Amino acid sequence: MDGDQYVLDTETVRAFVADVRTAVSSADSPPEACDAIRPRFAELLANESWLPDEYAAAAPESGMGGGIGQWLLFRAGDGSLSLFSLVVPPGAETPVHDHLAWGLVGLYRGTQDEEIFAAGEGRFEVAERRALVPGDFYALLPPANDIHRVRTTSSDTSVSIHLLTNDTGCVWRHAYDPATGEQRAFRSGYVNVDCT
Ligand SMILES: [Fe+2]
């Protein structure tokens, strides 16, 4: 892919991406970069006006199943950064999956329960459960806490915002059988753009 792709081409998204790039290039490590981005990410989650309704809509035919929509908002031409919304209808849950890239993930609308899985040496189990409300966000720093599943607990669709340092919808990552930990290749895709 040539060049950056601003699917949602607005001043808010462009300014956010520019600030993220400045933070990443001046940080010495992913944790440091995440810390530097935190205030801007919190601002984005608190701003109720920047995400058009079409990117907060469920997607009946999605690669995630359950009507879950993964909408690309921005991605870098070199695959080093993506910003997308993940829309999960009431009662629906994602497969257990990983991300294979660091970044920030936060809840924008609705409420979710999240289960984080611990894997390795023959074990696969839920290590942590957390309930998320709008404005909650966390740094994802694989391999730590990279495997999870989210379920919407609100009566309205939940929307989370992901800023990750890969083209998450298009890279091959993994989905897991929650009972056995058995892994399969998984590519979620995006509802609104192709991966070619
Ligand atoms: Fe996820």
Short mmCIF file of C-alpha atoms and ligand atoms in Angstrom, two decimals:
data_model
loop_
_atom_site.label_atom_id
_atom_site.label_comp_id
_atom_site.label_asym_id
_atom_site.label_seq_id
_atom_site.Cartn_x
_atom_site.Cartn_y
_atom_site.Cartn_z
CA MET A 1 0.00 0.00 0.00
CA ASP A 2 1.34 3.43 -0.92
CA GLY A 3 1.03 6.20 1.60
CA ASP A 4 -1.12 6.75 4.64
CA GLN A 5 -4.81 5.99 4.47
CA TYR A 6 -7.12 8.36 6.34
CA VAL A 7 -10.46 6.61 5.93
CA LEU A 8 -11.86 9.08 8.44
CA ASP A 9 -10.09 12.15 7.13
CA THR A 10 -10.76 14.81 9.72
CA GLU A 11 -8.72 17.38 11.54
CA THR A 12 -9.18 15.44 14.81
CA VAL A 13 -7.80 12.20 13.39
CA ARG A 14 -4.94 13.88 11.54
CA ALA A 15 -3.89 15.87 14.62
CA PHE A 16 -4.11 12.76 16.79
CA VAL A 17 -2.00 10.66 14.41
CA ALA A 18 0.58 13.44 14.11
CA ASP A 19 0.87 13.67 17.89
CA VAL A 20 1.15 9.88 18.18
CA ARG A 21 3.96 9.82 15.63
CA THR A 22 5.81 12.56 17.46
CA ALA A 23 5.46 10.62 20.72
CA VAL A 24 6.61 7.34 19.15
CA SER A 25 9.63 8.87 17.46
CA SER A 26 10.81 10.65 20.60
CA ALA A 27 10.26 7.69 22.97
CA ASP A 28 12.96 5.15 23.77
CA SER A 29 10.60 2.22 24.24
CA PRO A 30 6.99 1.16 23.66
CA PRO A 31 6.02 1.72 27.34
CA GLU A 32 7.46 5.21 27.17
CA ALA A 33 5.61 5.92 23.93
CA CYS A 34 2.34 4.65 25.44
CA ASP A 35 2.80 6.92 28.44
CA ALA A 36 3.42 9.89 26.18
CA ILE A 37 0.28 9.15 24.14
CA ARG A 38 -1.99 8.60 27.17
CA PRO A 39 -3.25 12.19 27.57
CA ARG A 40 -4.14 12.48 23.88
CA PHE A 41 -5.85 9.08 23.91
CA ALA A 42 -7.88 10.06 26.97
CA GLU A 43 -8.95 13.22 25.14
CA LEU A 44 -10.06 11.20 22.13
CA LEU A 45 -12.15 8.88 24.32
CA ALA A 46 -13.73 11.85 26.10
CA ASN A 47 -14.64 13.63 22.88
CA GLU A 48 -18.13 12.48 21.89
CA SER A 49 -18.24 14.20 18.53
CA TRP A 50 -15.37 12.95 16.39
CA LEU A 51 -16.56 9.42 15.46
CA PRO A 52 -19.34 9.34 12.82
CA ASP A 53 -22.20 6.90 13.47
CA GLU A 54 -21.21 4.71 10.51
CA TYR A 55 -18.02 3.71 12.36
CA ALA A 56 -19.99 2.87 15.49
CA ALA A 57 -22.36 0.47 13.73
CA ALA A 58 -22.53 -3.29 14.01
CA ALA A 59 -21.56 -5.33 10.95
CA PRO A 60 -23.62 -8.49 10.38
CA GLU A 61 -21.15 -10.02 7.88
CA SER A 62 -17.91 -9.40 9.72
CA GLY A 63 -14.86 -11.64 10.06
CA MET A 64 -15.19 -11.48 13.84
CA GLY A 65 -18.68 -13.03 13.86
CA GLY A 66 -21.55 -11.93 16.13
CA GLY A 67 -22.13 -8.76 14.13
CA ILE A 68 -18.86 -7.36 15.43
CA GLY A 69 -17.56 -4.56 13.27
CA GLN A 70 -13.94 -3.55 13.00
CA TRP A 71 -13.85 -0.20 11.20
CA LEU A 72 -10.59 1.23 9.97
CA LEU A 73 -10.17 4.94 10.61
CA PHE A 74 -6.50 5.36 9.73
CA ARG A 75 -3.54 3.22 8.82
CA ALA A 76 0.05 4.02 7.95
CA GLY A 77 1.30 3.16 4.49
CA ASP A 78 4.12 1.08 5.94
CA GLY A 79 1.85 -0.94 8.24
CA SER A 80 3.38 0.55 11.38
CA LEU A 81 0.22 2.08 12.85
CA SER A 82 -3.55 1.72 12.71
CA LEU A 83 -6.51 3.39 14.38
CA PHE A 84 -9.83 1.57 14.31
CA SER A 85 -13.11 1.20 16.16
CA LEU A 86 -14.37 -2.18 17.32
CA VAL A 87 -18.14 -2.37 17.61
CA VAL A 88 -19.59 -5.23 19.64
CA PRO A 89 -23.41 -5.66 19.81
CA PRO A 90 -25.10 -6.34 23.17
CA GLY A 91 -24.33 -9.87 24.39
CA ALA A 92 -21.85 -10.57 21.59
CA GLU A 93 -18.25 -11.46 22.31
CA THR A 94 -15.07 -11.57 20.26
CA PRO A 95 -13.14 -14.77 19.75
CA VAL A 96 -10.23 -15.17 22.15
CA HIS A 97 -7.50 -13.44 20.13
CA ASP A 98 -4.15 -11.72 20.21
CA HIS A 99 -2.89 -8.50 18.59
CA LEU A 100 0.86 -9.01 18.10
CA ALA A 101 1.56 -5.29 18.45
CA TRP A 102 1.75 -2.71 21.20
CA GLY A 103 -0.53 0.28 21.57
CA LEU A 104 -3.52 1.63 23.47
CA VAL A 105 -7.06 0.26 23.67
CA GLY A 106 -9.94 2.09 25.32
CA LEU A 107 -13.68 2.04 25.67
CA TYR A 108 -15.63 4.82 23.94
CA ARG A 109 -19.27 3.76 24.39
CA GLY A 110 -21.19 1.08 26.27
CA THR A 111 -19.69 -1.31 28.79
CA GLN A 112 -17.59 -4.44 28.34
CA ASP A 113 -16.23 -7.33 30.33
CA GLU A 114 -12.75 -8.33 29.34
CA GLU A 115 -11.02 -11.63 30.06
CA ILE A 116 -7.26 -11.79 29.75
CA PHE A 117 -5.75 -15.23 29.22
CA ALA A 118 -2.43 -16.56 30.42
CA ALA A 119 -0.79 -19.07 28.10
CA GLY A 120 2.32 -21.20 28.16
CA GLU A 121 3.78 -24.49 29.32
CA GLY A 122 0.60 -26.45 28.83
CA ARG A 123 -1.70 -24.01 30.54
CA PHE A 124 -4.34 -21.71 29.15
CA GLU A 125 -6.57 -19.93 31.63
CA VAL A 126 -8.26 -16.67 32.48
CA ALA A 127 -5.69 -14.66 34.42
CA GLU A 128 -7.69 -11.50 34.88
CA ARG A 129 -11.20 -10.18 34.41
CA ARG A 130 -12.02 -6.53 34.24
CA ALA A 131 -15.13 -4.47 33.67
CA LEU A 132 -14.65 -1.48 31.40
CA VAL A 133 -16.67 1.72 31.22
CA PRO A 134 -16.29 4.59 28.74
CA GLY A 135 -13.01 6.40 29.22
CA ASP A 136 -11.21 3.32 30.58
CA PHE A 137 -8.14 2.41 28.57
CA TYR A 138 -4.93 0.47 28.89
CA ALA A 139 -1.58 0.03 27.22
CA LEU A 140 -1.15 -3.25 25.40
CA LEU A 141 2.48 -4.36 25.52
CA PRO A 142 2.83 -7.89 24.07
CA PRO A 143 3.69 -10.52 24.88
CA ALA A 144 2.19 -9.49 28.27
CA ASN A 145 -1.62 -9.63 28.41
CA ASP A 146 -1.90 -9.91 24.64
CA ILE A 147 -4.55 -12.66 24.57
CA HIS A 148 -8.06 -11.63 25.48
CA ARG A 149 -11.75 -11.70 24.74
CA VAL A 150 -14.28 -8.90 25.19
CA ARG A 151 -18.02 -9.11 25.63
CA THR A 152 -20.52 -6.27 25.62
CA THR A 153 -22.46 -6.02 28.86
CA SER A 154 -24.46 -2.86 28.09
CA SER A 155 -27.88 -2.95 26.46
CA ASP A 156 -26.39 -0.74 23.75
CA THR A 157 -23.59 -1.69 21.39
CA SER A 158 -20.12 -1.08 22.79
CA VAL A 159 -17.48 0.80 20.84
CA SER A 160 -13.79 0.62 21.67
CA ILE A 161 -10.98 2.55 20.05
CA HIS A 162 -7.73 0.82 19.18
CA LEU A 163 -4.44 2.43 18.38
CA LEU A 164 -1.96 -0.32 17.55
CA THR A 165 1.43 -0.46 15.90
CA ASN A 166 0.50 -2.80 13.10
CA ASP A 167 -2.26 -3.03 10.48
CA THR A 168 -4.24 -5.12 12.97
CA GLY A 169 -7.17 -6.04 10.73
CA CYS A 170 -4.93 -7.31 7.96
CA VAL A 171 -2.07 -9.09 9.71
CA TRP A 172 -2.37 -12.79 10.39
CA ARG A 173 -2.61 -13.28 14.13
CA HIS A 174 -4.21 -15.96 16.29
CA ALA A 175 -7.56 -16.97 17.67
CA TYR A 176 -7.67 -19.50 20.50
CA ASP A 177 -10.01 -22.19 21.70
CA PRO A 178 -10.82 -20.91 25.21
CA ALA A 179 -11.09 -24.44 26.60
CA THR A 180 -7.87 -25.91 25.24
CA GLY A 181 -5.77 -22.93 24.15
CA GLU A 182 -5.48 -24.45 20.71
CA GLN A 183 -4.42 -21.74 18.31
CA ARG A 184 -5.51 -21.07 14.74
CA ALA A 185 -4.46 -18.46 12.21
CA PHE A 186 -6.85 -15.52 12.38
CA ARG A 187 -7.25 -12.45 10.24
CA SER A 188 -10.17 -10.25 11.27
CA GLY A 189 -10.16 -7.90 8.30
CA TYR A 190 -11.94 -4.55 8.37
CA VAL A 191 -15.56 -3.98 7.45
CA ASN A 192 -14.80 -0.96 5.31
CA VAL A 193 -11.48 -1.59 3.56
CA ASP A 194 -9.72 -4.51 1.91
CA CYS A 195 -6.49 -6.09 3.00
CA THR A 196 -4.98 -6.32 -0.47
FE FE B 1 -8.53 -7.26 21.17
#
